[in-house]
XYZ file of C-alpha atoms in Angstrom:
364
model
C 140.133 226.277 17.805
C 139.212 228.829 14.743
C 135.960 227.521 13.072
C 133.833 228.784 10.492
C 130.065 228.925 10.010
C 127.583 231.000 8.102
C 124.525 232.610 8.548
C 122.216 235.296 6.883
C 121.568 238.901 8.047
C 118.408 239.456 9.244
C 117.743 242.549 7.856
C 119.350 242.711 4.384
C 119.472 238.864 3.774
C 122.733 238.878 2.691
C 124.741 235.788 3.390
C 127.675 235.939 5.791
C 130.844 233.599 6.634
C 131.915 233.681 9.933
C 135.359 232.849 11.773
C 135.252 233.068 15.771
C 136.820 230.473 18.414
C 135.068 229.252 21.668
C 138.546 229.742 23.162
C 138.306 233.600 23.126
C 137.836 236.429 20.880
C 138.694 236.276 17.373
C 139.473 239.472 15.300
C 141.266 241.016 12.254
C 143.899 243.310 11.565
C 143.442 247.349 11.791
C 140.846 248.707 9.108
C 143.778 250.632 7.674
C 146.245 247.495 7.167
C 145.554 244.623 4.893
C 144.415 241.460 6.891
C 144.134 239.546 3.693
C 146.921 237.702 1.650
C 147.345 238.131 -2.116
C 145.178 235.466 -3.472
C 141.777 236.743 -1.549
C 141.297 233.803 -0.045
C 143.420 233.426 2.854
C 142.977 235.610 6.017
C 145.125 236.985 8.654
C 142.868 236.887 11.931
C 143.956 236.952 15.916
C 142.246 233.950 17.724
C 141.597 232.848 21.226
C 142.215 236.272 22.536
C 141.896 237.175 26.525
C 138.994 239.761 26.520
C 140.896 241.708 29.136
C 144.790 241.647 27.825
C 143.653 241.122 23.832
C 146.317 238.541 23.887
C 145.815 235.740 21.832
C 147.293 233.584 18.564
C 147.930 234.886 14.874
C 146.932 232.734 12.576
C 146.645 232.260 8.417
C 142.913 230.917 7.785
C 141.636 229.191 4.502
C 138.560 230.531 4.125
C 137.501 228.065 1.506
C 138.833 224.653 3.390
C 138.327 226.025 6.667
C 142.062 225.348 7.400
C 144.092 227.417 10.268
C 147.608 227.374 10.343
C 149.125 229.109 13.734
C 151.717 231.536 12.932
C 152.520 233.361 16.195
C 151.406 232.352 19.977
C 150.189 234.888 22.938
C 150.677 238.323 20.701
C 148.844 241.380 21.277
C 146.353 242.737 18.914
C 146.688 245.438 16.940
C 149.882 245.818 15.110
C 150.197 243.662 12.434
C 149.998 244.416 8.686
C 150.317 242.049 5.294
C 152.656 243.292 2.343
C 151.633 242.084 -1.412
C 154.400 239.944 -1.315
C 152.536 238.334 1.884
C 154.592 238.962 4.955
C 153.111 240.173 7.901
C 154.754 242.601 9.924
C 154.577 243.118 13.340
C 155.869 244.900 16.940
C 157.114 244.134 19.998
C 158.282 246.991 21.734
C 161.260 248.200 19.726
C 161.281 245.317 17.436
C 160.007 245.038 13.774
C 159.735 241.881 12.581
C 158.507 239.722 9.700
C 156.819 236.832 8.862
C 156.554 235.257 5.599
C 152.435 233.730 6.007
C 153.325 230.408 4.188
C 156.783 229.342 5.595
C 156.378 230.866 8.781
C 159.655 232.112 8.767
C 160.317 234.934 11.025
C 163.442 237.723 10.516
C 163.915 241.083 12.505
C 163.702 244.187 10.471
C 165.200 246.602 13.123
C 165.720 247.717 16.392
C 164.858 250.869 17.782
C 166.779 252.059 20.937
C 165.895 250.223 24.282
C 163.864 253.513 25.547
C 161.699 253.538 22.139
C 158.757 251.826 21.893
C 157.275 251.383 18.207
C 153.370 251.361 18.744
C 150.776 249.851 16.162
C 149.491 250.268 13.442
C 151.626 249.308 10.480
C 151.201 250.358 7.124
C 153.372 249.978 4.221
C 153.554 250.821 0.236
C 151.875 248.893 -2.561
C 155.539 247.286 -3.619
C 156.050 246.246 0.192
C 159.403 248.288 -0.090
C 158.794 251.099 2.493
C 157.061 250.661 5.860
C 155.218 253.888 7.246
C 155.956 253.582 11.155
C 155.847 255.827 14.433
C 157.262 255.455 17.854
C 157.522 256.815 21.364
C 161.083 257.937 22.186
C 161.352 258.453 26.524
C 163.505 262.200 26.859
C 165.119 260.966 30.266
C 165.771 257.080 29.691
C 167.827 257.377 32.660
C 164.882 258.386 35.339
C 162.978 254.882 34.450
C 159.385 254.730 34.751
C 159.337 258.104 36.646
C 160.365 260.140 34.294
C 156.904 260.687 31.826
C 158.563 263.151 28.677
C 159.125 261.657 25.813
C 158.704 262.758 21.945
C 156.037 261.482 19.689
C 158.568 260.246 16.109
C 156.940 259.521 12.790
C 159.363 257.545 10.540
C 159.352 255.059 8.060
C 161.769 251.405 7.967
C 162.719 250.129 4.609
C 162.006 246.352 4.920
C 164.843 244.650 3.005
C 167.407 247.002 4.773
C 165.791 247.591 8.121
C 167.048 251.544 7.451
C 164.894 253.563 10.210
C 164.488 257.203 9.089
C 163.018 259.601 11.152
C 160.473 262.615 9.313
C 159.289 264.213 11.776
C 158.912 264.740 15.713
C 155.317 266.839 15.619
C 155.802 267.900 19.223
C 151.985 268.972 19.663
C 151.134 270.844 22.782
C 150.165 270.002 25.797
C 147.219 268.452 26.955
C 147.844 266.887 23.414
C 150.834 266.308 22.326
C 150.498 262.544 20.614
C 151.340 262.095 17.000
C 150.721 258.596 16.049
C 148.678 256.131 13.261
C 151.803 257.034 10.849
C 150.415 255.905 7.140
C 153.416 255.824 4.343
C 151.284 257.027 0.771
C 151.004 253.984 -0.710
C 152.621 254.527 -4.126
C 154.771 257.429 -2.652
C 157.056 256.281 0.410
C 158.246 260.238 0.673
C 154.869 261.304 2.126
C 153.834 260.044 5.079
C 150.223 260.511 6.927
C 150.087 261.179 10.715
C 147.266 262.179 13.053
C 147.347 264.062 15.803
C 145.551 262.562 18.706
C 142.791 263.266 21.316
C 139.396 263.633 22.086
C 138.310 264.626 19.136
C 136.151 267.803 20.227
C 139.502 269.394 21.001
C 141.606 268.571 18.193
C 141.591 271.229 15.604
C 143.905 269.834 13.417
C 143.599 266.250 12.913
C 145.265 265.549 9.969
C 148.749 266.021 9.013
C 151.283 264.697 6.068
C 155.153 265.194 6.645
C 157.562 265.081 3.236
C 160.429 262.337 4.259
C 162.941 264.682 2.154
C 162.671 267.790 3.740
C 160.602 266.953 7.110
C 158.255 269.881 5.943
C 154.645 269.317 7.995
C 151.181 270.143 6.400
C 148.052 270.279 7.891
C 145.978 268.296 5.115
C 142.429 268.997 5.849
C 141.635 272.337 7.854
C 139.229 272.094 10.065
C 136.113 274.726 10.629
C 136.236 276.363 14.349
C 133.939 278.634 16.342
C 135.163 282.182 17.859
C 136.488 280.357 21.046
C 139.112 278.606 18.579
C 137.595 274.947 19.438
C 136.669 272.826 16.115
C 133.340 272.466 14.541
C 134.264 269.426 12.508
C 135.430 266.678 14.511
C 137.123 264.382 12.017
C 139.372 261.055 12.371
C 139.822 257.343 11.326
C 141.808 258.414 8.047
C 142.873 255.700 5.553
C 144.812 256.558 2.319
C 142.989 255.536 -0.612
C 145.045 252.664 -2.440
C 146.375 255.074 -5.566
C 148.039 257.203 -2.837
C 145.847 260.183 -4.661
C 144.087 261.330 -0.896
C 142.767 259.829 2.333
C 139.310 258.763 3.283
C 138.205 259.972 6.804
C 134.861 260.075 8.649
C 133.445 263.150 10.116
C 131.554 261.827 12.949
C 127.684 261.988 13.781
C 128.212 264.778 16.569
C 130.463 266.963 14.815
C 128.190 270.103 15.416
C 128.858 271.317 11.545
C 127.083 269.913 9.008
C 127.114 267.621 7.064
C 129.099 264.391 8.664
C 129.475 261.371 7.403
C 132.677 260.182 5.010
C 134.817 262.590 3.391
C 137.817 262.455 1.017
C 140.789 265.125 1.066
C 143.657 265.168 -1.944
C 147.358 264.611 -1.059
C 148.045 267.926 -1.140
C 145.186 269.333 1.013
C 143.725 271.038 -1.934
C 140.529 269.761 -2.230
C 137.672 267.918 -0.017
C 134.928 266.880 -0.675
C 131.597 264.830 1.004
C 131.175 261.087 -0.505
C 128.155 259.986 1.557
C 126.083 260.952 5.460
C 123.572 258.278 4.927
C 124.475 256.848 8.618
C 126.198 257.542 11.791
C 129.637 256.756 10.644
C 132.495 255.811 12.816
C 135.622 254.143 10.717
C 135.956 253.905 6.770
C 137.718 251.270 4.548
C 138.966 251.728 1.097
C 138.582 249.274 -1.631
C 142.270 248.187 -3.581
C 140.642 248.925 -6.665
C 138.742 252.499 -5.231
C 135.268 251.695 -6.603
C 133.685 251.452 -3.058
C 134.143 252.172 0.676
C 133.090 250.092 3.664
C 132.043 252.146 6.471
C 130.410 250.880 9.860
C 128.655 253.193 12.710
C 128.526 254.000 16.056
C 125.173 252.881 17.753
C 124.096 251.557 21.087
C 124.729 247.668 21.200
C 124.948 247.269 17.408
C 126.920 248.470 14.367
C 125.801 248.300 11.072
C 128.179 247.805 7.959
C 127.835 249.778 4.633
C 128.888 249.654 1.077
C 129.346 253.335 -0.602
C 130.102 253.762 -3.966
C 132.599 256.485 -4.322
C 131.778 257.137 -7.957
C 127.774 257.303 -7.413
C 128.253 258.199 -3.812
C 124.987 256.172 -2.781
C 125.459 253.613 0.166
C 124.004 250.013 0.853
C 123.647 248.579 3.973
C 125.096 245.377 3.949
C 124.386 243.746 7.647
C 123.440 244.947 10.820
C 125.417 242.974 14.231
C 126.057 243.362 17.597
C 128.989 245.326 18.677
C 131.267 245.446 21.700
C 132.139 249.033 21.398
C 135.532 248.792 22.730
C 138.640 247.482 20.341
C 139.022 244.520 19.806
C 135.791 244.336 18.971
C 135.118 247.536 16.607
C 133.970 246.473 13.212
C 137.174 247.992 11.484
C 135.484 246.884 8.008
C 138.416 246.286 5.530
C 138.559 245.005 1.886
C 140.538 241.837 0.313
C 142.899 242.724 -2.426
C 140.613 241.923 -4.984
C 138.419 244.532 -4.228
C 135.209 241.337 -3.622
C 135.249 240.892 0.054
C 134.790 243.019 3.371
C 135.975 241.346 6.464
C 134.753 243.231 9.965
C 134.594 241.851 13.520
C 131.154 241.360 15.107
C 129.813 240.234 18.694
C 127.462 236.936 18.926
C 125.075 236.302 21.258
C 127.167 235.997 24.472
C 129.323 238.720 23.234
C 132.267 236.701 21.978
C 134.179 238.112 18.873
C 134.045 237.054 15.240
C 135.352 237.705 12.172
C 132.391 238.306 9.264
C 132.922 237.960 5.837
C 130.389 239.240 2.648
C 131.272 238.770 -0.621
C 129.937 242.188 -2.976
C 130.328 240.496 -5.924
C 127.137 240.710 -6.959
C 125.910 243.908 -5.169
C 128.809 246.155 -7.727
C-alpha cells in the first residue's frame, strides 16, 4: 500500500515528502506530462510496480490526507498524462483512453489499426482539446512478427472527437530511423514537437517540429558537427515550455562542444540560447508559470535535483538521492500546476522507488 513519510536532505536541509510502497516501486508520470491534478495537491503516481516488467497500479494520491484511491490495476509505466480538466490519458497498444481522476470513469478515445501500436509519452494542449501523439505503423501486417518494417507516424487525436490526424511520417535513415516523444505546442495544437531517436553521439539532428496544416518538417535546433559529419552537441530530453513560445532541452555533460548544460530554442528555430551548466545535466522540467526549471543529473549511484531560474539563470541545488539509473527510476523532476512543487522519483536504501516531493515556495 502507497504511504507517505518525510525526511530532510542531508546536504541542503531542505524538507522532503515522500510516497513509495513496500509492495514495489512507486513512480510518477514522464517529466514532460503533468503527473499532478489541477488543485496541486493531488498526485498521479504508479505503485507496487514489478522492478522487471514496470507493471504496477495507477493511482490518485492526497498528498495532504495521505489518501490513495486506485484508478487502474497491472498497467505499464510510462504513458500516461493529466489534462487541466483532470483526465488522465493513457495507451494500450492501439487504444487511447481516458480517465476522469475523481469518478474513475473510463471512455476510449480511438483506435488505431490492429498493426499500429501508439507508444508513450502523451502530451496534450493547455485547454485539454488536442492530444500530441505518435505511433508505430508495421509495412507488412500480413508477415506477423517476421516481418520488422514499419513507419515511425507523428499525429495528434482530438479528445472529445477521437479524430486521429496524421502530420508526418519522418522516415529517418537507417541505422536510425525512429521518430517518437511527439509533443503538441501547448497553446498551438498545429505544431507539433518530435525527436528523432538514437544514441545520441550519432544523431545530428535531434530536434524537429512538423506544421499539422501542411506536414512541412523543420529541424528546430541545428546542431554543431566536426568534418566527418558526426555532431559535436549531443542534445535531447526536450520539453516545451508551458506558453508554447520554445522548448527546454539539455545538452549533456559529454557533448564534446562547449558549454552543456540546459538550453532553450524558440518555436521557430530562430534563436538559442544557454540558461545554466552549473551540473551534469540529464532531463529538464518546466515550471506552468516559466519562472524556473527543475533539472536532475547523471552521476554514479546518485542524482541530484536543481532549481534554475530562467530569468536570473542561477541554479540551486535542492536535494541530492540515490538513483537507479534505469527508467522507472530516473528522477524525471516535474512541476505541479501551480508552479510550488517538484515531484521526482528517488531510490531508498534497498533501492526501492519513491516519489519525492519539495515545496519552492520559499526558495522563489
Amino acid at each position: 500500500m502507497l504511504k507517505q513519510t518525510s525526511f530532510t536532505d542531508t546536504i541542503t536541509g531542505l524538507p522532503i515528502l515522500a510516497l513509495g510502497s513496500e509492495a514495489g516501486d512507486t513512480g510518477h508520470l514522464y517529466f514532460t506530462a503533468m503527473s499532478w491534478l489541477s488543485n496541486s495537491r493531488h498526485l498521479i503516481a504508479y505503485t507496487d510496480m514489478d522492478r522487471e516488467t514496470w507493471k504496477g497500479n495507477i493511482v490518485r494520491f492526497d498528498t495532504e490526507t495521505g489518501h490513495r484511491q486506485v484508478l487502474e490495476e497491472g498497467r505499464i509505466w510510462g504513458s500516461g498524462a493529466v489534462s487541466s480538466d483532470d483526465i488522465l490519458y493513457l495507451l494500450d497498444k492501439n487504444e487511447l483512453y481516458a480517465i476522469d481522476a475523481w469518478s474513475g470513469q473510463r471512455r476510449t478515445i480511438c483506435k488505431l489499426e490492429e498493426h499500429c501500436t501508439f507508444f508513450g509519452p502523451l502530451s496534450i494542449t493547455n485547454d485539454g482539446k488536442m492530444l500530441g501523439v505518435y505511433w508505430k505503423e508495421a509495412l507488412h501486417p500480413s508477415e506477423g512478427a517476421d516481418s520488422q518494417e514499419a513507419d515511425w507516424v507523428i499525429g495528434t487525436v482530438n479528445s472529445v472527437s477521437g479524430e486521429v490526424r496524421e502530420a508526418a511520417r519522418p522516415r529517418f535513415e537507417e541505422p536510425h530511423p525512429v521518430a517518437n516523444h511527439a509533443m503538441i505546442n501547448p497553446v498551438d495544437a498545429q505544431q507539433v514537437f518530435f525527436s528523432h531517436e538514437g544514441a545520441t553521439e550519432q544523431i545530428p539532428d535531434r530536434l524537429w517540429v512538423v506544421d499539422t496544416r501542411t506536414g512541412d518538417m523543420r529541424n528546430l535546433f541545428l546542431q554543431k558537427r566536426a568534418e566527418s559529419g558526426l555532431p559535436v552537441e549531443y542534445v535531447g530530453h526536450e520539453m516545451w515550455a508551458f506558453d508554447g513560445s520554445g522548448l527546454y532541452f539539455v545538452k549533456y555533460p559529454h557533448s564534446p562542444d562547449q558549454p552543456t548544460g540546459v538550453y532553450f530554442v524558440d518555436r521557430q528555430g530562430e534563436h538559442s540560447e544557454f540558461i545554466n551548466g552549473d551540473y551534469r545535466y540529464w532531463h529538464v522540467g518546466i515550471s506552468p508559470d516559466g519562472k524556473h526549471a527543475a533539472a536532475d543529473t547523471q552521476e554514479p549511484g546518485i542524482s541530484k535535483i536543481v532549481l534554475i531560474n530562467t530569468a536570473t539563470k542561477q541554479s540551486t541545488l535542492l536535494c541530492e538521492l540515490p538513483c537507479r539509473g534505469m527508467h522507472p527510476g530516473h528522477p524525471h523532476p516535474s512541476f505541479s500546476p501551480d508552479s510550488r512543487k517538484i515531484a521526482f522519483t528517488f531510490s531508498d536504501a534497498q533501492d526501492v522507488l519513491h516519489v519525492g516531493i519539495i515545496d519552492i515556495s520559499n526558495l522563489k
